[in-house]
PDB file of C-alpha atoms and ligand atoms in Angstrom:
ATOM      1  CA  UNK A   1      30.485  18.503  19.798  1.00  0.00           C
ATOM      2  CA  UNK A   2      29.332  21.608  17.891  1.00  0.00           C
ATOM      3  CA  UNK A   3      26.622  22.001  15.269  1.00  0.00           C
ATOM      4  CA  UNK A   4      27.213  24.753  12.726  1.00  0.00           C
ATOM      5  CA  UNK A   5      23.666  25.796  12.075  1.00  0.00           C
ATOM      6  CA  UNK A   6      21.668  28.488  10.265  1.00  0.00           C
ATOM      7  CA  UNK A   7      18.377  29.454  11.887  1.00  0.00           C
ATOM      8  CA  UNK A   8      16.557  30.431   8.697  1.00  0.00           C
ATOM      9  CA  UNK A   9      17.854  27.712   6.364  1.00  0.00           C
ATOM     10  CA  UNK A  10      16.047  24.560   5.273  1.00  0.00           C
ATOM     11  CA  UNK A  11      18.710  21.840   5.600  1.00  0.00           C
ATOM     12  CA  UNK A  12      19.933  22.793   9.069  1.00  0.00           C
ATOM     13  CA  UNK A  13      16.277  22.778  10.144  1.00  0.00           C
ATOM     14  CA  UNK A  14      16.087  19.090   9.234  1.00  0.00           C
ATOM     15  CA  UNK A  15      18.845  18.379  11.757  1.00  0.00           C
ATOM     16  CA  UNK A  16      17.239  20.587  14.429  1.00  0.00           C
ATOM     17  CA  UNK A  17      13.920  18.732  14.077  1.00  0.00           C
ATOM     18  CA  UNK A  18      15.723  15.367  14.156  1.00  0.00           C
ATOM     19  CA  UNK A  19      17.498  16.364  17.384  1.00  0.00           C
ATOM     20  CA  UNK A  20      14.266  17.662  18.921  1.00  0.00           C
ATOM     21  CA  UNK A  21      12.548  14.328  18.143  1.00  0.00           C
ATOM     22  CA  UNK A  22      15.421  12.537  19.883  1.00  0.00           C
ATOM     23  CA  UNK A  23      15.335  14.969  22.823  1.00  0.00           C
ATOM     24  CA  UNK A  24      19.017  15.719  22.195  1.00  0.00           C
ATOM     25  CA  UNK A  25      20.643  19.066  22.765  1.00  0.00           C
ATOM     26  CA  UNK A  26      23.857  19.962  20.929  1.00  0.00           C
ATOM     27  CA  UNK A  27      25.719  23.291  21.257  1.00  0.00           C
ATOM     28  CA  UNK A  28      25.219  25.406  18.137  1.00  0.00           C
ATOM     29  CA  UNK A  29      27.205  27.985  16.255  1.00  0.00           C
ATOM     30  CA  UNK A  30      25.075  30.240  14.065  1.00  0.00           C
ATOM     31  CA  UNK A  31      26.503  30.706  10.551  1.00  0.00           C
ATOM     32  CA  UNK A  32      25.244  33.857   8.845  1.00  0.00           C
ATOM     33  CA  UNK A  33      24.743  32.778   5.217  1.00  0.00           C
ATOM     34  CA  UNK A  34      23.364  36.166   4.172  1.00  0.00           C
ATOM     35  CA  UNK A  35      26.711  37.760   5.005  1.00  0.00           C
ATOM     36  CA  UNK A  36      28.634  34.912   3.332  1.00  0.00           C
ATOM     37  CA  UNK A  37      30.374  33.848   6.549  1.00  0.00           C
ATOM     38  CA  UNK A  38      30.384  30.330   5.058  1.00  0.00           C
ATOM     39  CA  UNK A  39      32.670  31.573   2.276  1.00  0.00           C
ATOM     40  CA  UNK A  40      35.313  32.614   4.803  1.00  0.00           C
ATOM     41  CA  UNK A  41      38.551  30.699   5.391  1.00  0.00           C
ATOM     42  CA  UNK A  42      37.500  29.299   8.775  1.00  0.00           C
ATOM     43  CA  UNK A  43      34.200  27.780   7.667  1.00  0.00           C
ATOM     44  CA  UNK A  44      35.569  26.640   4.293  1.00  0.00           C
ATOM     45  CA  UNK A  45      38.243  24.675   6.136  1.00  0.00           C
ATOM     46  CA  UNK A  46      35.441  22.794   7.916  1.00  0.00           C
ATOM     47  CA  UNK A  47      33.286  22.283   4.846  1.00  0.00           C
ATOM     48  CA  UNK A  48      34.842  23.036   1.460  1.00  0.00           C
ATOM     49  CA  UNK A  49      31.312  22.746  -0.003  1.00  0.00           C
ATOM     50  CA  UNK A  50      30.497  25.972   1.933  1.00  0.00           C
ATOM     51  CA  UNK A  51      27.136  24.738   3.148  1.00  0.00           C
ATOM     52  CA  UNK A  52      25.415  24.332   6.510  1.00  0.00           C
ATOM     53  CA  UNK A  53      24.778  22.225   8.575  1.00  0.00           C
ATOM     54  CA  UNK A  54      28.132  20.903   9.717  1.00  0.00           C
ATOM     55  CA  UNK A  55      28.803  18.839  12.833  1.00  0.00           C
ATOM     56  CA  UNK A  56      32.233  18.986  14.474  1.00  0.00           C
ATOM     57  CA  UNK A  57      33.011  16.264  17.008  1.00  0.00           C
ATOM     58  CA  UNK A  58      35.162  16.713  20.104  1.00  0.00           C
ATOM     59  CA  UNK A  59      38.114  15.001  18.393  1.00  0.00           C
ATOM     60  CA  UNK A  60      37.862  17.456  15.465  1.00  0.00           C
ATOM     61  CA  UNK A  61      36.158  15.050  13.024  1.00  0.00           C
ATOM     62  CA  UNK A  62      33.808  16.861  10.678  1.00  0.00           C
ATOM     63  CA  UNK A  63      30.495  15.595   9.281  1.00  0.00           C
ATOM     64  CA  UNK A  64      28.639  17.582   6.629  1.00  0.00           C
ATOM     65  CA  UNK A  65      25.342  16.721   4.861  1.00  0.00           C
ATOM     66  CA  UNK A  66      22.131  16.801   6.898  1.00  0.00           C
ATOM     67  CA  UNK A  67      21.299  13.123   6.492  1.00  0.00           C
ATOM     68  CA  UNK A  68      24.836  12.004   7.384  1.00  0.00           C
ATOM     69  CA  UNK A  69      24.644  14.109  10.541  1.00  0.00           C
ATOM     70  CA  UNK A  70      21.249  12.602  11.385  1.00  0.00           C
ATOM     71  CA  UNK A  71      22.645   9.095  10.860  1.00  0.00           C
ATOM     72  CA  UNK A  72      25.426   9.867  13.330  1.00  0.00           C
ATOM     73  CA  UNK A  73      22.876  10.947  15.947  1.00  0.00           C
ATOM     74  CA  UNK A  74      20.710   7.879  15.273  1.00  0.00           C
ATOM     75  CA  UNK A  75      23.728   5.680  16.040  1.00  0.00           C
ATOM     76  CA  UNK A  76      24.468   7.615  19.225  1.00  0.00           C
ATOM     77  CA  UNK A  77      20.876   7.438  20.368  1.00  0.00           C
ATOM     78  CA  UNK A  78      18.762   4.869  18.498  1.00  0.00           C
ATOM     79  CA  UNK A  79      15.457   5.753  20.158  1.00  0.00           C
ATOM     80  CA  UNK A  80      13.076   7.032  19.077  1.00  0.00           C
ATOM     81  CA  UNK A  81      13.940   5.394  15.794  1.00  0.00           C
ATOM     82  CA  UNK A  82      13.799   7.824  12.850  1.00  0.00           C
ATOM     83  CA  UNK A  83      15.672   5.908  10.137  1.00  0.00           C
ATOM     84  CA  UNK A  84      13.626   2.728  10.097  1.00  0.00           C
ATOM     85  CA  UNK A  85      13.807  -0.634  11.826  1.00  0.00           C
ATOM     86  CA  UNK A  86      14.991  -3.924  10.329  1.00  0.00           C
ATOM     87  CA  UNK A  87      16.133  -4.474   6.748  1.00  0.00           C
ATOM     88  CA  UNK A  88      12.779  -3.642   5.169  1.00  0.00           C
ATOM     89  CA  UNK A  89      11.941  -0.739   7.485  1.00  0.00           C
ATOM     90  CA  UNK A  90      15.318   0.918   6.890  1.00  0.00           C
ATOM     91  CA  UNK A  91      15.046   0.433   3.128  1.00  0.00           C
ATOM     92  CA  UNK A  92      11.534   1.951   3.090  1.00  0.00           C
ATOM     93  CA  UNK A  93      12.606   5.028   5.022  1.00  0.00           C
ATOM     94  CA  UNK A  94      15.637   5.458   2.752  1.00  0.00           C
ATOM     95  CA  UNK A  95      13.477   5.062  -0.352  1.00  0.00           C
ATOM     96  CA  UNK A  96      11.025   7.768   0.779  1.00  0.00           C
ATOM     97  CA  UNK A  97      13.701  10.031   2.179  1.00  0.00           C
ATOM     98  CA  UNK A  98      15.461  10.058  -1.192  1.00  0.00           C
ATOM     99  CA  UNK A  99      12.236  10.505  -3.155  1.00  0.00           C
ATOM    100  CA  UNK A 100      11.235  13.477  -1.023  1.00  0.00           C
ATOM    101  CA  UNK A 101      14.706  14.974  -1.148  1.00  0.00           C
ATOM    102  CA  UNK A 102      15.086  14.707  -4.925  1.00  0.00           C
ATOM    103  CA  UNK A 103      11.499  15.278  -6.057  1.00  0.00           C
ATOM    104  CA  UNK A 104      10.306  17.907  -3.590  1.00  0.00           C
ATOM    105  CA  UNK A 105      13.076  19.566  -1.601  1.00  0.00           C
ATOM    106  CA  UNK A 106      15.427  19.954  -4.559  1.00  0.00           C
ATOM    107  CA  UNK A 107      12.837  21.466  -6.964  1.00  0.00           C
ATOM    108  CA  UNK A 108      11.680  23.840  -4.184  1.00  0.00           C
ATOM    109  CA  UNK A 109      15.268  24.902  -3.470  1.00  0.00           C
ATOM    110  CA  UNK A 110      15.958  25.347  -7.183  1.00  0.00           C
ATOM    111  CA  UNK A 111      12.823  27.472  -7.579  1.00  0.00           C
ATOM    112  CA  UNK A 112      13.939  29.693  -4.708  1.00  0.00           C
ATOM    113  CA  UNK A 113      17.637  29.877  -5.449  1.00  0.00           C
ATOM    114  CA  UNK A 114      17.146  30.670  -9.134  1.00  0.00           C
ATOM    115  CA  UNK A 115      14.559  33.422  -8.606  1.00  0.00           C
ATOM    116  CA  UNK A 116      15.191  35.236  -5.319  1.00  0.00           C
ATOM    117  CA  UNK A 117      17.205  38.479  -5.690  1.00  0.00           C
ATOM    118  CA  UNK A 118      19.010  37.724  -2.412  1.00  0.00           C
ATOM    119  CA  UNK A 119      20.401  34.482  -3.905  1.00  0.00           C
ATOM    120  CA  UNK A 120      22.075  36.145  -6.890  1.00  0.00           C
ATOM    121  CA  UNK A 121      25.504  36.166  -5.247  1.00  0.00           C
ATOM    122  CA  UNK A 122      25.193  32.539  -4.127  1.00  0.00           C
ATOM    123  CA  UNK A 123      23.578  30.860  -7.134  1.00  0.00           C
ATOM    124  CA  UNK A 124      25.819  31.600 -10.087  1.00  0.00           C
ATOM    125  CA  UNK A 125      24.505  31.687 -12.740  1.00  0.00           C
ATOM    126  CA  UNK A 126      21.003  32.416 -11.500  1.00  0.00           C
ATOM    127  CA  UNK A 127      18.540  31.198 -14.162  1.00  0.00           C
ATOM    128  CA  UNK A 128      14.946  32.397 -13.588  1.00  0.00           C
ATOM    129  CA  UNK A 129      13.612  30.024 -16.312  1.00  0.00           C
ATOM    130  CA  UNK A 130      15.056  27.105 -14.360  1.00  0.00           C
ATOM    131  CA  UNK A 131      13.198  28.350 -11.254  1.00  0.00           C
ATOM    132  CA  UNK A 132       9.927  28.299 -13.193  1.00  0.00           C
ATOM    133  CA  UNK A 133      10.644  24.856 -14.666  1.00  0.00           C
ATOM    134  CA  UNK A 134      11.036  23.385 -11.177  1.00  0.00           C
ATOM    135  CA  UNK A 135       7.699  24.601  -9.792  1.00  0.00           C
ATOM    136  CA  UNK A 136       5.380  22.147 -11.613  1.00  0.00           C
ATOM    137  CA  UNK A 137       7.755  19.285 -10.732  1.00  0.00           C
ATOM    138  CA  UNK A 138       7.303  20.008  -7.022  1.00  0.00           C
ATOM    139  CA  UNK A 139       3.506  20.197  -7.424  1.00  0.00           C
ATOM    140  CA  UNK A 140       3.429  16.939  -9.381  1.00  0.00           C
ATOM    141  CA  UNK A 141       5.258  15.186  -6.536  1.00  0.00           C
ATOM    142  CA  UNK A 142       2.908  16.721  -3.931  1.00  0.00           C
ATOM    143  CA  UNK A 143       0.005  15.199  -5.829  1.00  0.00           C
ATOM    144  CA  UNK A 144       1.745  11.807  -5.872  1.00  0.00           C
ATOM    145  CA  UNK A 145       2.422  12.081  -2.140  1.00  0.00           C
ATOM    146  CA  UNK A 146      -1.207  12.970  -1.493  1.00  0.00           C
ATOM    147  CA  UNK A 147      -2.269   9.687  -3.117  1.00  0.00           C
ATOM    148  CA  UNK A 148       0.236   7.731  -0.993  1.00  0.00           C
ATOM    149  CA  UNK A 149      -0.820   9.428   2.234  1.00  0.00           C
ATOM    150  CA  UNK A 150      -4.384   8.256   1.700  1.00  0.00           C
ATOM    151  CA  UNK A 151      -3.174   4.807   2.860  1.00  0.00           C
ATOM    152  CA  UNK A 152      -0.997   5.547   5.884  1.00  0.00           C
ATOM    153  CA  UNK A 153      -0.230   7.992   8.681  1.00  0.00           C
ATOM    154  CA  UNK A 154       3.309   8.980   7.763  1.00  0.00           C
ATOM    155  CA  UNK A 155       5.341   9.066   4.580  1.00  0.00           C
ATOM    156  CA  UNK A 156       7.268   5.813   5.000  1.00  0.00           C
ATOM    157  CA  UNK A 157       4.600   3.933   6.951  1.00  0.00           C
ATOM    158  CA  UNK A 158       2.884   4.120  10.330  1.00  0.00           C
ATOM    159  CA  UNK A 159       5.944   5.558  12.089  1.00  0.00           C
ATOM    160  CA  UNK A 160       7.238   9.109  11.906  1.00  0.00           C
ATOM    161  CA  UNK A 161      10.671   9.171  10.190  1.00  0.00           C
ATOM    162  CA  UNK A 162      13.315  11.353   8.609  1.00  0.00           C
ATOM    163  CA  UNK A 163      11.249  11.220   5.391  1.00  0.00           C
ATOM    164  CA  UNK A 164       8.527  13.196   7.214  1.00  0.00           C
ATOM    165  CA  UNK A 165      11.113  15.676   8.476  1.00  0.00           C
ATOM    166  CA  UNK A 166      12.468  16.312   4.979  1.00  0.00           C
ATOM    167  CA  UNK A 167       8.964  16.550   3.493  1.00  0.00           C
ATOM    168  CA  UNK A 168       7.830  18.883   6.270  1.00  0.00           C
ATOM    169  CA  UNK A 169      10.686  21.375   5.886  1.00  0.00           C
ATOM    170  CA  UNK A 170      10.337  21.162   2.099  1.00  0.00           C
ATOM    171  CA  UNK A 171       6.588  21.873   2.349  1.00  0.00           C
ATOM    172  CA  UNK A 172       7.233  24.918   4.545  1.00  0.00           C
ATOM    173  CA  UNK A 173       9.812  26.055   2.032  1.00  0.00           C
ATOM    174  CA  UNK A 174       7.237  26.083  -0.796  1.00  0.00           C
ATOM    175  CA  UNK A 175       6.021  29.503   0.362  1.00  0.00           C
ATOM    176  CA  UNK A 176       9.354  31.365  -0.064  1.00  0.00           C
ATOM    177  CA  UNK A 177       9.835  29.339  -3.268  1.00  0.00           C
ATOM    178  CA  UNK A 178       6.474  30.744  -4.447  1.00  0.00           C
ATOM    179  CA  UNK A 179       4.937  27.344  -5.107  1.00  0.00           C
ATOM    180  CA  UNK A 180       1.268  27.063  -4.160  1.00  0.00           C
ATOM    181  CA  UNK A 181      -0.007  23.806  -2.638  1.00  0.00           C
ATOM    182  CA  UNK A 182      -3.251  22.786  -4.386  1.00  0.00           C
ATOM    183  CA  UNK A 183      -6.113  22.887  -1.871  1.00  0.00           C
ATOM    184  CA  UNK A 184      -7.588  19.578  -3.056  1.00  0.00           C
ATOM    185  CA  UNK A 185      -4.626  17.574  -1.674  1.00  0.00           C
ATOM    186  CA  UNK A 186      -6.624  16.579   1.414  1.00  0.00           C
ATOM    187  CA  UNK A 187      -4.361  13.754   2.630  1.00  0.00           C
ATOM    188  CA  UNK A 188      -1.296  15.924   2.272  1.00  0.00           C
ATOM    189  CA  UNK A 189      -2.941  18.735   4.248  1.00  0.00           C
ATOM    190  CA  UNK A 190      -3.977  16.263   6.989  1.00  0.00           C
ATOM    191  CA  UNK A 191      -0.432  14.856   7.155  1.00  0.00           C
ATOM    192  CA  UNK A 192       0.979  18.415   7.362  1.00  0.00           C
ATOM    193  CA  UNK A 193      -1.362  19.197  10.279  1.00  0.00           C
ATOM    194  CA  UNK A 194      -0.241  15.989  12.081  1.00  0.00           C
ATOM    195  CA  UNK A 195       3.453  16.775  11.659  1.00  0.00           C
ATOM    196  CA  UNK A 196       3.212  20.472  12.476  1.00  0.00           C
ATOM    197  CA  UNK A 197       1.419  19.606  15.754  1.00  0.00           C
ATOM    198  CA  UNK A 198       4.524  17.741  16.975  1.00  0.00           C
ATOM    199  CA  UNK A 199       6.644  19.717  19.466  1.00  0.00           C
ATOM    200  CA  UNK A 200       9.701  19.149  17.233  1.00  0.00           C
ATOM    201  CA  UNK A 201       8.140  21.209  14.415  1.00  0.00           C
ATOM    202  CA  UNK A 202       8.974  24.474  16.157  1.00  0.00           C
ATOM    203  CA  UNK A 203      12.750  24.801  15.609  1.00  0.00           C
TER     204      UNK A 203
HETATM  205  N1  GSH B   1      22.922  18.465   0.752  1.00  0.00           N
HETATM  206  C1  GSH B   1      23.266  19.407   1.779  1.00  0.00           C
HETATM  207  C2  GSH B   1      22.712  20.768   1.388  1.00  0.00           C
HETATM  208  C3  GSH B   1      23.177  21.843   2.330  1.00  0.00           C
HETATM  209  C4  GSH B   1      22.716  23.216   1.860  1.00  0.00           C
HETATM  210  O1  GSH B   1      22.411  23.458   0.677  1.00  0.00           O
HETATM  211  N2  GSH B   1      22.676  24.141   2.807  1.00  0.00           N
HETATM  212  C5  GSH B   1      22.283  25.500   2.476  1.00  0.00           C
HETATM  213  C6  GSH B   1      21.348  26.012   3.562  1.00  0.00           C
HETATM  214  S1  GSH B   1      19.777  25.239   3.433  1.00  0.00           S
HETATM  215  C7  GSH B   1      23.522  26.375   2.433  1.00  0.00           C
HETATM  216  O2  GSH B   1      24.399  26.234   3.246  1.00  0.00           O
HETATM  217  N3  GSH B   1      23.585  27.290   1.476  1.00  0.00           N
HETATM  218  C8  GSH B   1      24.665  28.193   1.350  1.00  0.00           C
HETATM  219  C9  GSH B   1      24.767  28.760  -0.027  1.00  0.00           C
HETATM  220  O3  GSH B   1      23.985  28.381  -0.870  1.00  0.00           O
HETATM  221  O4  GSH B   1      25.633  29.587  -0.254  1.00  0.00           O
HETATM  222  C10 GSH B   1      22.688  18.947   3.117  1.00  0.00           C
HETATM  223  O5  GSH B   1      21.709  18.192   3.101  1.00  0.00           O
HETATM  224  O6  GSH B   1      23.214  19.297   4.181  1.00  0.00           O
END
């Protein structure tokens, strides 16, 4: 098994944190996005979407998309559970995972990709106005999340889950995206401190 990974990129980091939480170690191949290695013939054959992460199994099967890769690992090693338990638990984690992905990670990525000079060759067309339009959307969701986190320890309930992983990497990504986190979001700041204290937060 081989994980095509990018050390400085947000989505591959989700998979690295997931693996660290599981205590799993998978051989990695670093893909240099800055030098457009993912646009080359070899990588494009693996993932025509030209994105990392990508997991290649020993029989040559390919899985792209961070959450799909995480689901594969959850099946291989169910504990500790990160995708929810039982019908309701799984649905809750999925609900929050999708909310965080669409309402926080995506606006943060759009803000970055449509404003950073280094992204000009990869985000075509790059639209700086679109970057600006995404910033308040991310902040609005942070405020919503702050209200929710007043009632529980983690995003989908009392257990740490993939929704926390996505929200954590998205929150760290707000800095390069030039989105400031309002200081009055006390519950959000407390949650961030809890998650960043976990050993898995390092990769
Ligand atoms: N939905 C995909 C997104 C993957 C993605 O956007 N990866 C970024 C790195 S964070 C990438 O490979 N970007 C290359 C590019 O934009 O050219 C996932 O969750 O895996």
